[in-house]
mmCIF file of C-alpha atoms and ligand atoms in Angstrom:
data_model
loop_
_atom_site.group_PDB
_atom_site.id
_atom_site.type_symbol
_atom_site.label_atom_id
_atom_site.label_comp_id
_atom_site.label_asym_id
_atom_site.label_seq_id
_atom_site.Cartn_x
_atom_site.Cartn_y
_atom_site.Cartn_z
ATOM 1 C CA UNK A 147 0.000 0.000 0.000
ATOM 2 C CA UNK A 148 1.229 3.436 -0.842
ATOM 3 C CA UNK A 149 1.973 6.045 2.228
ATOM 4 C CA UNK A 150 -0.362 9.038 2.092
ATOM 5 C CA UNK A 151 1.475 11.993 1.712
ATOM 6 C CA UNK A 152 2.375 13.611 5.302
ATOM 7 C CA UNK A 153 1.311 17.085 6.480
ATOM 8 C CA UNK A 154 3.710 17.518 9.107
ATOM 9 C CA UNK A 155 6.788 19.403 7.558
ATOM 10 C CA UNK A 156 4.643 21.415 5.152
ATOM 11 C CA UNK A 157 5.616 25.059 5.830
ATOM 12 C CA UNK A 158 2.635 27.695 6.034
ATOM 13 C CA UNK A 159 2.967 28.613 2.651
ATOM 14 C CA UNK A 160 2.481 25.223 0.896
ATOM 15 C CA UNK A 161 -0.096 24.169 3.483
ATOM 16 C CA UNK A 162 -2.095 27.299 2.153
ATOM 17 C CA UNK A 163 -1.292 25.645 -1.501
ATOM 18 C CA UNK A 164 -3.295 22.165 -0.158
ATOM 19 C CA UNK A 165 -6.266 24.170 1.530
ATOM 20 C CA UNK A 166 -6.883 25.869 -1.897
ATOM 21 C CA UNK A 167 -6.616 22.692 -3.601
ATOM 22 C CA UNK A 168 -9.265 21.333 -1.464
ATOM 23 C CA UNK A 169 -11.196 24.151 -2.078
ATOM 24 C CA UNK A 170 -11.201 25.170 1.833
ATOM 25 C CA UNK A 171 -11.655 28.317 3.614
ATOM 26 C CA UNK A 172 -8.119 30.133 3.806
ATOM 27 C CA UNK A 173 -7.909 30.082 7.354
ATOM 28 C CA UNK A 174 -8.039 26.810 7.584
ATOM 29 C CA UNK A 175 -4.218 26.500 6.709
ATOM 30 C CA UNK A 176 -3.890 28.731 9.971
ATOM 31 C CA UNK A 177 -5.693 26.171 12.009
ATOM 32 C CA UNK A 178 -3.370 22.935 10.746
ATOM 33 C CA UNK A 179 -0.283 24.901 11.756
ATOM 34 C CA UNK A 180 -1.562 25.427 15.330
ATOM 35 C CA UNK A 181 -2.576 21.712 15.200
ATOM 36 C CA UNK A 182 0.450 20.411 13.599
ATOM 37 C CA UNK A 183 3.090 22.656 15.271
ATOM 38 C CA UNK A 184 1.935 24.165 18.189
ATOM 39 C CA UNK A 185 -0.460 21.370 19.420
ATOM 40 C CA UNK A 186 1.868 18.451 17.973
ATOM 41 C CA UNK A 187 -1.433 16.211 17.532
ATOM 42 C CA UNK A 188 -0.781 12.889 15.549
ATOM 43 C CA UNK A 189 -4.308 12.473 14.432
ATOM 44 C CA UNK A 190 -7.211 14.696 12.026
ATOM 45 C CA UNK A 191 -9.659 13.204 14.745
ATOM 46 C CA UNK A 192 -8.197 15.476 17.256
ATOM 47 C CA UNK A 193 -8.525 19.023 14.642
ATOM 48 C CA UNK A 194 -11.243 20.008 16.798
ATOM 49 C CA UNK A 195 -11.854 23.727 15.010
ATOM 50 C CA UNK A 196 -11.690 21.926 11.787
ATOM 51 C CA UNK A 197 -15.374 20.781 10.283
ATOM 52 C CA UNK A 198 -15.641 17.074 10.496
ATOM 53 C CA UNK A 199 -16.471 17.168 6.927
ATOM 54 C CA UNK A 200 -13.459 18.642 6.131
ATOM 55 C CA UNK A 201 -11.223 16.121 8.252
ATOM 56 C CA UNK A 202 -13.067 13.484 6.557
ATOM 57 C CA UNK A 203 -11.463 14.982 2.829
ATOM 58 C CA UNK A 204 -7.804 15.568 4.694
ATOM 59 C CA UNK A 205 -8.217 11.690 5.764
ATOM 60 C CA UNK A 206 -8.945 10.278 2.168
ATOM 61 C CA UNK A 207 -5.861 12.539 0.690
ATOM 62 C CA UNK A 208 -2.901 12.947 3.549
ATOM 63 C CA UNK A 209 -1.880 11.135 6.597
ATOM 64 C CA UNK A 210 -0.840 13.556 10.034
ATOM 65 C CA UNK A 211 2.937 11.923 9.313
ATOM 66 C CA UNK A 212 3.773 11.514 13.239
ATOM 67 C CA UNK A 213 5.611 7.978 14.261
ATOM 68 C CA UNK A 214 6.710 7.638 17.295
ATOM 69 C CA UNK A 215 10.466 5.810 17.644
ATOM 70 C CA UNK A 216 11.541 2.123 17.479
ATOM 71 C CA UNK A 217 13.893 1.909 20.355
ATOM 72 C CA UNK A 218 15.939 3.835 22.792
ATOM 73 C CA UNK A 219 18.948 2.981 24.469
ATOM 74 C CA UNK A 220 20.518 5.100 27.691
ATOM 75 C CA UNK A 221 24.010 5.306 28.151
ATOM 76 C CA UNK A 222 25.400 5.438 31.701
ATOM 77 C CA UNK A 223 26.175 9.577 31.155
ATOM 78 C CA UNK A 224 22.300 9.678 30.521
ATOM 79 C CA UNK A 225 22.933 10.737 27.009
ATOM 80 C CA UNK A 226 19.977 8.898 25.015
ATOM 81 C CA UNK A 227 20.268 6.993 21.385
ATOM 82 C CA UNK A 228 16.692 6.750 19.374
ATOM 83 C CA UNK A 229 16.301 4.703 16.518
ATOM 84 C CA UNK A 230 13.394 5.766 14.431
ATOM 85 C CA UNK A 231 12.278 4.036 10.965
ATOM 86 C CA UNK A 232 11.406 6.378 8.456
ATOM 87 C CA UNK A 233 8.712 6.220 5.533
ATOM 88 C CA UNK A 234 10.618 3.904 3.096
ATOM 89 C CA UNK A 235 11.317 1.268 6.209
ATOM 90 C CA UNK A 236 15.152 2.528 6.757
ATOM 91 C CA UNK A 237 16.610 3.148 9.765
ATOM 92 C CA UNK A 238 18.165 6.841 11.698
ATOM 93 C CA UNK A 239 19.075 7.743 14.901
ATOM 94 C CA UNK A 240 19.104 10.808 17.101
ATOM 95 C CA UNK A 241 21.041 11.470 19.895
ATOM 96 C CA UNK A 242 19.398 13.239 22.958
ATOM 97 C CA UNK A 243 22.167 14.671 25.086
ATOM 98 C CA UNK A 244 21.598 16.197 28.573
ATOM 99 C CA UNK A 245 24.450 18.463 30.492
ATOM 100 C CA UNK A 246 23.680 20.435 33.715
ATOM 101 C CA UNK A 247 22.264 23.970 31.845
ATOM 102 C CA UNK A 248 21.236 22.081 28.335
ATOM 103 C CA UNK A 249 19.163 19.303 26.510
ATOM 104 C CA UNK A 250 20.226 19.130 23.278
ATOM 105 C CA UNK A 251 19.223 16.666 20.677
ATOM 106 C CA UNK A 252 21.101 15.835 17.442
ATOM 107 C CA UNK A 253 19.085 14.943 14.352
ATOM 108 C CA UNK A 254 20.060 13.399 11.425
ATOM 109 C CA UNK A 255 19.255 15.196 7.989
ATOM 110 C CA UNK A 256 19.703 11.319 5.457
ATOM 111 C CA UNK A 257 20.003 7.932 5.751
ATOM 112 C CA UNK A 258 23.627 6.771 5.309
ATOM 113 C CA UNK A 259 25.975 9.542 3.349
ATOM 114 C CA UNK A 260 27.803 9.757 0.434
ATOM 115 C CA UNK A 261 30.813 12.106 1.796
ATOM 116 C CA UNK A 262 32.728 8.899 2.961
ATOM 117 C CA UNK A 263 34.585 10.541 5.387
ATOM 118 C CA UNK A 264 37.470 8.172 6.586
ATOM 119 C CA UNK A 265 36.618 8.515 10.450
ATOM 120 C CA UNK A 266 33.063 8.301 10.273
ATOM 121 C CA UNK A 267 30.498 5.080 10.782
ATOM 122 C CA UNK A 268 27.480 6.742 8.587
ATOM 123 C CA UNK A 269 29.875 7.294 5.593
ATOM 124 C CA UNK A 270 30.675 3.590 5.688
ATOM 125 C CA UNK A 271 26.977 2.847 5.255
ATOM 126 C CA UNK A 272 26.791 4.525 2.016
ATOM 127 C CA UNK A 273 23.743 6.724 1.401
ATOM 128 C CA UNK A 274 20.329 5.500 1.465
ATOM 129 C CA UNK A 275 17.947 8.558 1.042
ATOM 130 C CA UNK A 276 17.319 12.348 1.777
ATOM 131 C CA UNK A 277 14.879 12.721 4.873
ATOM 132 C CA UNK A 278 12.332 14.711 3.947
ATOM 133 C CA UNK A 279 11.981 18.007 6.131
ATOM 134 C CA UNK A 280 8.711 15.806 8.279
ATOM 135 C CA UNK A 281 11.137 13.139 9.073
ATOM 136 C CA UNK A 282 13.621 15.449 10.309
ATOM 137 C CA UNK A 283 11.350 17.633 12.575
ATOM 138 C CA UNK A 284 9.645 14.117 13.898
ATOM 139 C CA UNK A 285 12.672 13.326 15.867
ATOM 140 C CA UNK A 286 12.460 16.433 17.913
ATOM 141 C CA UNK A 287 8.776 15.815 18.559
ATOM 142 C CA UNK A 288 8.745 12.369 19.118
ATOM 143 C CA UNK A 289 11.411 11.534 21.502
ATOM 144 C CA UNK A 290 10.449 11.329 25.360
ATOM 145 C CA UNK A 291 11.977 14.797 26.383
ATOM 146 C CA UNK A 292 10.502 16.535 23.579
ATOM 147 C CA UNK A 293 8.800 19.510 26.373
ATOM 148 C CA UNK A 294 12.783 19.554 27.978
ATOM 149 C CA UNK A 295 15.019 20.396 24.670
ATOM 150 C CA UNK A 296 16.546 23.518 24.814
ATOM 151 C CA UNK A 297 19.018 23.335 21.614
ATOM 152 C CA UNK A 298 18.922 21.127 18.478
ATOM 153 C CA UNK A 299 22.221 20.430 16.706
ATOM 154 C CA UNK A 300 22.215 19.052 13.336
ATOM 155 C CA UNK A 301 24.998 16.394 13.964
ATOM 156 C CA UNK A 302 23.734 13.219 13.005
ATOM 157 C CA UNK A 303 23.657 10.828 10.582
ATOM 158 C CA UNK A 304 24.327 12.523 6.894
ATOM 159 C CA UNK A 305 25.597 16.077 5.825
ATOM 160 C CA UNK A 306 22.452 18.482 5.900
ATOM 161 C CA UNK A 307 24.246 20.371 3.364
ATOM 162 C CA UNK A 308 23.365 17.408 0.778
ATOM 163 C CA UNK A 309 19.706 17.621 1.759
ATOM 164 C CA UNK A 310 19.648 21.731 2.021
ATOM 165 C CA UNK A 311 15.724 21.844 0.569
ATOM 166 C CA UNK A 312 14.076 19.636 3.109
ATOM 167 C CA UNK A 313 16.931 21.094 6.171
ATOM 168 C CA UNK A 314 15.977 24.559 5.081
ATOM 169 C CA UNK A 315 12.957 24.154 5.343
ATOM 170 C CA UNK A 316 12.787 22.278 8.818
ATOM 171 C CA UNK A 317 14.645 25.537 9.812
ATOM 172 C CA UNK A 318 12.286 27.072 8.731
ATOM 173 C CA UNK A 319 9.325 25.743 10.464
ATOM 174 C CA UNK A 320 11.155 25.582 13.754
ATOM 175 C CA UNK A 321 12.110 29.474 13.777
ATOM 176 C CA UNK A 322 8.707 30.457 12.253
ATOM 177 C CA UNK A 323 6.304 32.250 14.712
ATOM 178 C CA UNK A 324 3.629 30.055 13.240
ATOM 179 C CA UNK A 325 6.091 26.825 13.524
ATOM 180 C CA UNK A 326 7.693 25.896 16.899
ATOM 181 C CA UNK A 327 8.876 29.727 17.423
ATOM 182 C CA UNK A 328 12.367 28.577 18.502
ATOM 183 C CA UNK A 329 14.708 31.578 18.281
ATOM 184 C CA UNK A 330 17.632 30.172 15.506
ATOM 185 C CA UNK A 331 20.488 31.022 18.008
ATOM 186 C CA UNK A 332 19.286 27.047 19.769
ATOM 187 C CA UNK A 333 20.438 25.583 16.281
ATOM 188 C CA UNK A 334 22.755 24.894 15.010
ATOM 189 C CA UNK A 335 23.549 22.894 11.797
ATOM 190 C CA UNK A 336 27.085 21.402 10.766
ATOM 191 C CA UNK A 337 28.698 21.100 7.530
ATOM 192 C CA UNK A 338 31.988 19.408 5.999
ATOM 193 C CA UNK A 339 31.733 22.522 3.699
ATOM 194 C CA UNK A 340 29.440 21.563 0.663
ATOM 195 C CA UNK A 341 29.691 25.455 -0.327
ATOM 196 C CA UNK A 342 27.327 26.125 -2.697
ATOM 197 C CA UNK A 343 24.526 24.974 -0.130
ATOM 198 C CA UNK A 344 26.068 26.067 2.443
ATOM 199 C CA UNK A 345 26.220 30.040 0.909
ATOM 200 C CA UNK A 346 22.201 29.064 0.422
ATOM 201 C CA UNK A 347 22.297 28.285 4.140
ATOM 202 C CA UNK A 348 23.858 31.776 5.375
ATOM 203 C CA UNK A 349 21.881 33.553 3.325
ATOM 204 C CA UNK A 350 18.448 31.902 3.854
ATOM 205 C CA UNK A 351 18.969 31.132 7.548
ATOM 206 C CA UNK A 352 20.044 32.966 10.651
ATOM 207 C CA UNK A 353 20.864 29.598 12.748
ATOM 208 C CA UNK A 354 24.901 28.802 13.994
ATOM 209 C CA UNK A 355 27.049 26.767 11.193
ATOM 210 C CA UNK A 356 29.485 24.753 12.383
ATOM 211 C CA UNK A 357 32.123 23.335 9.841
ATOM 212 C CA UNK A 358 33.678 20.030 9.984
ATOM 213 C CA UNK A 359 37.089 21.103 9.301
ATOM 214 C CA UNK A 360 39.429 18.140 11.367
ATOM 215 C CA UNK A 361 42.677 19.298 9.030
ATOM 216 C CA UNK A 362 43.490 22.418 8.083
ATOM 217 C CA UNK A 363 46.367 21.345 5.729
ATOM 218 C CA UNK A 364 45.043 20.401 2.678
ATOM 219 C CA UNK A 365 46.591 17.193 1.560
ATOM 220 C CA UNK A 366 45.801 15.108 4.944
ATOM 221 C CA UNK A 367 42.438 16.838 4.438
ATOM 222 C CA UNK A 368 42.195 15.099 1.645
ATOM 223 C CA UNK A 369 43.172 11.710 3.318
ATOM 224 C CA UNK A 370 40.515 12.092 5.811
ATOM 225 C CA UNK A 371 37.530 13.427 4.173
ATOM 226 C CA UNK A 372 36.981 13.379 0.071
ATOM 227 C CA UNK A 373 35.233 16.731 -0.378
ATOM 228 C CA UNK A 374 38.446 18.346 0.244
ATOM 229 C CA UNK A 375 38.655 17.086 -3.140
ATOM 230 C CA UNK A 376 36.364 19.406 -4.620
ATOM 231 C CA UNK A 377 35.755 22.103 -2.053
ATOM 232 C CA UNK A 378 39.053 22.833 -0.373
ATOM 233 C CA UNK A 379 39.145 23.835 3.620
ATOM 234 C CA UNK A 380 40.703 27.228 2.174
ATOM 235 C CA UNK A 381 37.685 27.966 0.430
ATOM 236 C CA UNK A 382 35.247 27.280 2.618
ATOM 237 C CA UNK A 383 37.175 29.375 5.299
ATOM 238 C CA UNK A 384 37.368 32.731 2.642
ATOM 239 C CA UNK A 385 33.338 32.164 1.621
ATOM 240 C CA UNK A 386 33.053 32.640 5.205
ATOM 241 C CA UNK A 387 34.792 35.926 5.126
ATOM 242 C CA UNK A 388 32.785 37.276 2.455
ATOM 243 C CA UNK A 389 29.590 37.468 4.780
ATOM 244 C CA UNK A 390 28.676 39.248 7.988
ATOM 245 C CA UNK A 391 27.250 37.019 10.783
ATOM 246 C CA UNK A 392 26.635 39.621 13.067
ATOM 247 C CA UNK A 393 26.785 39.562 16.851
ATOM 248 C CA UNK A 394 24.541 37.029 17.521
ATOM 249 C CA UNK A 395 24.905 34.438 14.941
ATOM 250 C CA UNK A 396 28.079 31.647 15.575
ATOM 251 C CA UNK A 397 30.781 30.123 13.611
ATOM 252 C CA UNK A 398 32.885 26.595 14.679
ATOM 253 C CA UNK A 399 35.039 24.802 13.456
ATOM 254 C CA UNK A 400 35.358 21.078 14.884
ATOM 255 C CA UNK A 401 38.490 19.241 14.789
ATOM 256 C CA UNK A 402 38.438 15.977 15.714
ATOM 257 C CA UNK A 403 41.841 14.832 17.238
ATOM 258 C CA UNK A 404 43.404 11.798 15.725
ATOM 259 C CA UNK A 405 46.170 10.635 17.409
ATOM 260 C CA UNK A 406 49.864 11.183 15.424
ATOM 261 C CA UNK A 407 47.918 12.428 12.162
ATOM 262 C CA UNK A 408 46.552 15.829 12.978
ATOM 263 C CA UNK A 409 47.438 16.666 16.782
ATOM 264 C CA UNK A 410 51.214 18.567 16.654
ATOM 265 C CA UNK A 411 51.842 21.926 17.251
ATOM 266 C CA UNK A 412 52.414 22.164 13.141
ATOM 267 C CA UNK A 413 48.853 21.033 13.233
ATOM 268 C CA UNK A 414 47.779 23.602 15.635
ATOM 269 C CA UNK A 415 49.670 26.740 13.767
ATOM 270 C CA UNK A 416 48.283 25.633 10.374
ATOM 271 C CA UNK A 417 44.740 25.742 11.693
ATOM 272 C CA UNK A 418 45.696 29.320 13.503
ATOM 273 C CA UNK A 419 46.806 30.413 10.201
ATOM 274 C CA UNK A 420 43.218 29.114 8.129
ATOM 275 C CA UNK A 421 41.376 30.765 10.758
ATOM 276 C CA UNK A 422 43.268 34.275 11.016
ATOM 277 C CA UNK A 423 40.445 36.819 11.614
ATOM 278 C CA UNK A 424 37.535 35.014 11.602
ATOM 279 C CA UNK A 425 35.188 35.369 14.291
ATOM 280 C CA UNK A 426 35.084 32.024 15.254
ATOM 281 C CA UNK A 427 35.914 29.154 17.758
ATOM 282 C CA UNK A 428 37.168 25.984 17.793
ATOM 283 C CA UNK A 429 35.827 22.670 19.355
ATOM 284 C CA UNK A 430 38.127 19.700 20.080
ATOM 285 C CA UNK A 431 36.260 16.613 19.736
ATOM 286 C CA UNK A 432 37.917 12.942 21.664
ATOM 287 C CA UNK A 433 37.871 10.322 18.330
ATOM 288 C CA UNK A 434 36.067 7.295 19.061
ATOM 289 C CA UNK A 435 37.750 4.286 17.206
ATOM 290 C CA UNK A 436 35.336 2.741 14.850
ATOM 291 C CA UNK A 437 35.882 -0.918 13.703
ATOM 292 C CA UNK A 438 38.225 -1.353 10.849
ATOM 293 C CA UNK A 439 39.991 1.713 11.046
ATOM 294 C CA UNK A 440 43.718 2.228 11.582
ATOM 295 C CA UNK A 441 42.663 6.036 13.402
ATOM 296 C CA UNK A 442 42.963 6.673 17.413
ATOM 297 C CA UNK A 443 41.988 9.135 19.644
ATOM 298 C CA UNK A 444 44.261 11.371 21.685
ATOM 299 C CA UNK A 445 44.994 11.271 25.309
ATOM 300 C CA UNK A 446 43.401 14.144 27.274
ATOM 301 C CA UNK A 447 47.067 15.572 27.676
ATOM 302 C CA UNK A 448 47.560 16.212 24.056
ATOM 303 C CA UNK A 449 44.503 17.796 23.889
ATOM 304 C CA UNK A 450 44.976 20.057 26.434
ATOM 305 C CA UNK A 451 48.343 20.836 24.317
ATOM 306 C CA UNK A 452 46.924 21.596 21.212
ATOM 307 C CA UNK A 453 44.327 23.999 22.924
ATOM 308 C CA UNK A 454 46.986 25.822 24.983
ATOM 309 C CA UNK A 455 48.671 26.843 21.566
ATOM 310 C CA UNK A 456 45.050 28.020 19.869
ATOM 311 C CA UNK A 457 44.078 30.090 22.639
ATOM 312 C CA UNK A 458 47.970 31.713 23.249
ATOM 313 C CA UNK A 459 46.964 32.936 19.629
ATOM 314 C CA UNK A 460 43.744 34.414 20.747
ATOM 315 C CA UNK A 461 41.052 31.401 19.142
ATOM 316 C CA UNK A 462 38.127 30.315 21.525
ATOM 317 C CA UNK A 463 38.924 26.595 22.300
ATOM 318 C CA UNK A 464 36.749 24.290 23.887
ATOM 319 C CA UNK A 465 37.099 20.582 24.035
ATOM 320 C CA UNK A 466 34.299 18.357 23.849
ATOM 321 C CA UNK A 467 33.457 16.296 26.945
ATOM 322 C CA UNK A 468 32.803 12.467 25.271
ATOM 323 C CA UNK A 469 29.502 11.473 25.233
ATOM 324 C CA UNK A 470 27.173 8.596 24.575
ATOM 325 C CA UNK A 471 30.365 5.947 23.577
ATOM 326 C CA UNK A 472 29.358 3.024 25.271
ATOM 327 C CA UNK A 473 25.846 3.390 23.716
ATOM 328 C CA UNK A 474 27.556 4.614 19.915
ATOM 329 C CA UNK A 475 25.804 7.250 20.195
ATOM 330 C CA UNK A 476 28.698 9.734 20.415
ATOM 331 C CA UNK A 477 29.994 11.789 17.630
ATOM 332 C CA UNK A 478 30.903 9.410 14.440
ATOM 333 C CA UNK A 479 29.686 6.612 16.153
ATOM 334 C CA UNK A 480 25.704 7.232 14.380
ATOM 335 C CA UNK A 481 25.066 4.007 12.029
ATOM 336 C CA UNK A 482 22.139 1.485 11.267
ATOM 337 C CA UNK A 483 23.911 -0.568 8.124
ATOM 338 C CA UNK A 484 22.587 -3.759 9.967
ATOM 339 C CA UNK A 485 19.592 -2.773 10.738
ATOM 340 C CA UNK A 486 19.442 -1.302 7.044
ATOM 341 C CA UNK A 487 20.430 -4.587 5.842
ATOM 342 C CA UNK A 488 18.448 -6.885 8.135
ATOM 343 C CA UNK A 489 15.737 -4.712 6.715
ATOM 344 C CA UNK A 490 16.465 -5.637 2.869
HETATM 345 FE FE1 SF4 B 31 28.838 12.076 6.149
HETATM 346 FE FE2 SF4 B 31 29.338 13.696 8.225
HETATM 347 FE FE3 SF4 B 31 30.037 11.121 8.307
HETATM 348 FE FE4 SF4 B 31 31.373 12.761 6.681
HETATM 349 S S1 SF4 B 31 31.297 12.872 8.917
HETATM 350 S S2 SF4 B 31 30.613 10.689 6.146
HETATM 351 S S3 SF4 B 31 29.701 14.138 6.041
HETATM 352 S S4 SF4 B 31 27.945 11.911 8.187
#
């Protein structure tokens, strides 16, 4: 049987586009945003201000497009991994991950990727599909501590640059005073620098970017992550300078530390160099081994290092606290090849 077509993750605009269709009063698009983003119901049945008659015609044509997740696993840091199955029977994850002053939750924007990133469980899975902007938003709503999450970070499986229509328009339904009425500055949505969606992004959005960068030298770039290939570090780092992103609005870069490949001082002064001027800081993320790959982490010591050279050269460091390993959940760790294959 064929899956009705969902209305949750139609913006305003094309939800005014079905209610004409239907030959409906205008205002009734008003009424299924309320009900489908302010109210969060999963069913027509509960559309209360919406005739019966009405509901009955939505019924035949579109389904609500709420599912609620598969399984959920808790790691002993409390950080949370969902599995959800999408539309077409495939498999994502999201990570919700609680600290003392924060509840974030990381989404994924596809099933699988294509960037094959040498570090990275999803880009050995290969890509599967593009979730649509519905599936995206139905993590956030459909997860336990929906009413808790303060930020949303799109750090999951895929690169949301690859899928910019149906991420841009997620955005755009959570920042919307008619959508969820989040203010942008609780996003915040990575990239490993796909630029010519990710110029679309800083123009047509106002939420944080934060860049996979993990080598600033572009040769080992190269080695770890293909698109260096055909967009360069270099040139993501001078589209940045072209625009203004204001007071509020954040760049990062995150550089995860692989031990011996990208974690000497060299390292550290090449990256200082990319970065000269920018308005920007830098995030230090622990590697997580991932089966079959000749990569390790760093000890905390060497972090520590490479952060005491960034910030004697005035860049904001951070390092990341490790979350989620023991359940995969933590960063690079996001993959469901088995279950997409047990699924075949
Ligand atoms: Fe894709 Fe991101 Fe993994 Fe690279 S790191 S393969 S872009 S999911």
């Amino acid at each position: 049987m064929m899956n009705k077509e969902a209305l949750f993750g139609k913006t305003l605009e094309e939800l005014k586009g079905v209610v004409k269709e239907l030959k409906f009063p205008g205002f009734v698009a008003k009424q299924l945003v309320d009900w489908l983003y302010k109210k969060k119901v999963g069913s027509f049945d509960d559309m209360l201000n919406i005739s019966k008659k009405n509901r009955e015609v939505l019924k035949a044509r579109f389904e609500v497009g709420l599912s609620t997740y598969s399984n959920v696993q808790e790691s002993i840091d409390g950080t949370k991994k969902y599995l959800f199955k999408t539309v077409s029977d495939q498999y994502i994850e999201a990570a919700y991950i609680p600290s003392e002053n924060r509840k974030t939750l990381c989404v994924s924007s596809q099933v699988g990727c294509k960037m094959g990133c040498l570090f990275c469980m999803t880009g050995k899975q290969g890509f599967q599909k593009n979730l649509t902007a519905g599936e995206i938003l139905n993590q956030m709503v459909s997860i336990n501590e929906k009413d808790e999450l303060t930020n949303l970070v799109y750090m999951g499986m895929g690169e949301p640059m690859d899928n910019i229509d149906e991420v841009l328009k997620s955005l755009e339904i959570i920042t919307s005073e008619w959508g969820f009425a989040w203010s942008p500055r609780r996003v915040n949505v990575s990239t490993i620098g796909v630029i010519p969606a990710m110029r679309r992004f800083i123009e047509e959005s106002d939420c944080h970017l934060a860049i996979s960068m993990h080598a600033a030298l572009n040769e080992q770039r190269k080695e770890l992550m293909p698109i260096e290939n055909v967009y360069s570090i270099e040139n993501v780092v001078n589209v940045l300078r072209e625009y203004d992103f204001g007071r509020q609005r954040r760049i990062s870069f995150e550089y995860i530390m692989f031990s011996g490949v990208n974690d000497s001082k060299m390292h550290a002064e090449a990256l200082v160099k990319l970065i000269n001027g920018l308005k920007a800081r830098v995030n230090l993320i622990k590697f997580h081994p991932i089966p079959n790959s000749p990569l390790k982490g760093c000890s905390d010591e060497v972090m520590e290092k490479f952060k005491q050279i960034l910030e004697n050269k005035g860049v904001t460091t951070t390092v990341r606290k490790s979350r989620g390993e023991d359940i995969y959940a933590a960063c690079g760790l996001l993959s469901t090849k088995k279950l997409v294959e047990t699924s075949k």
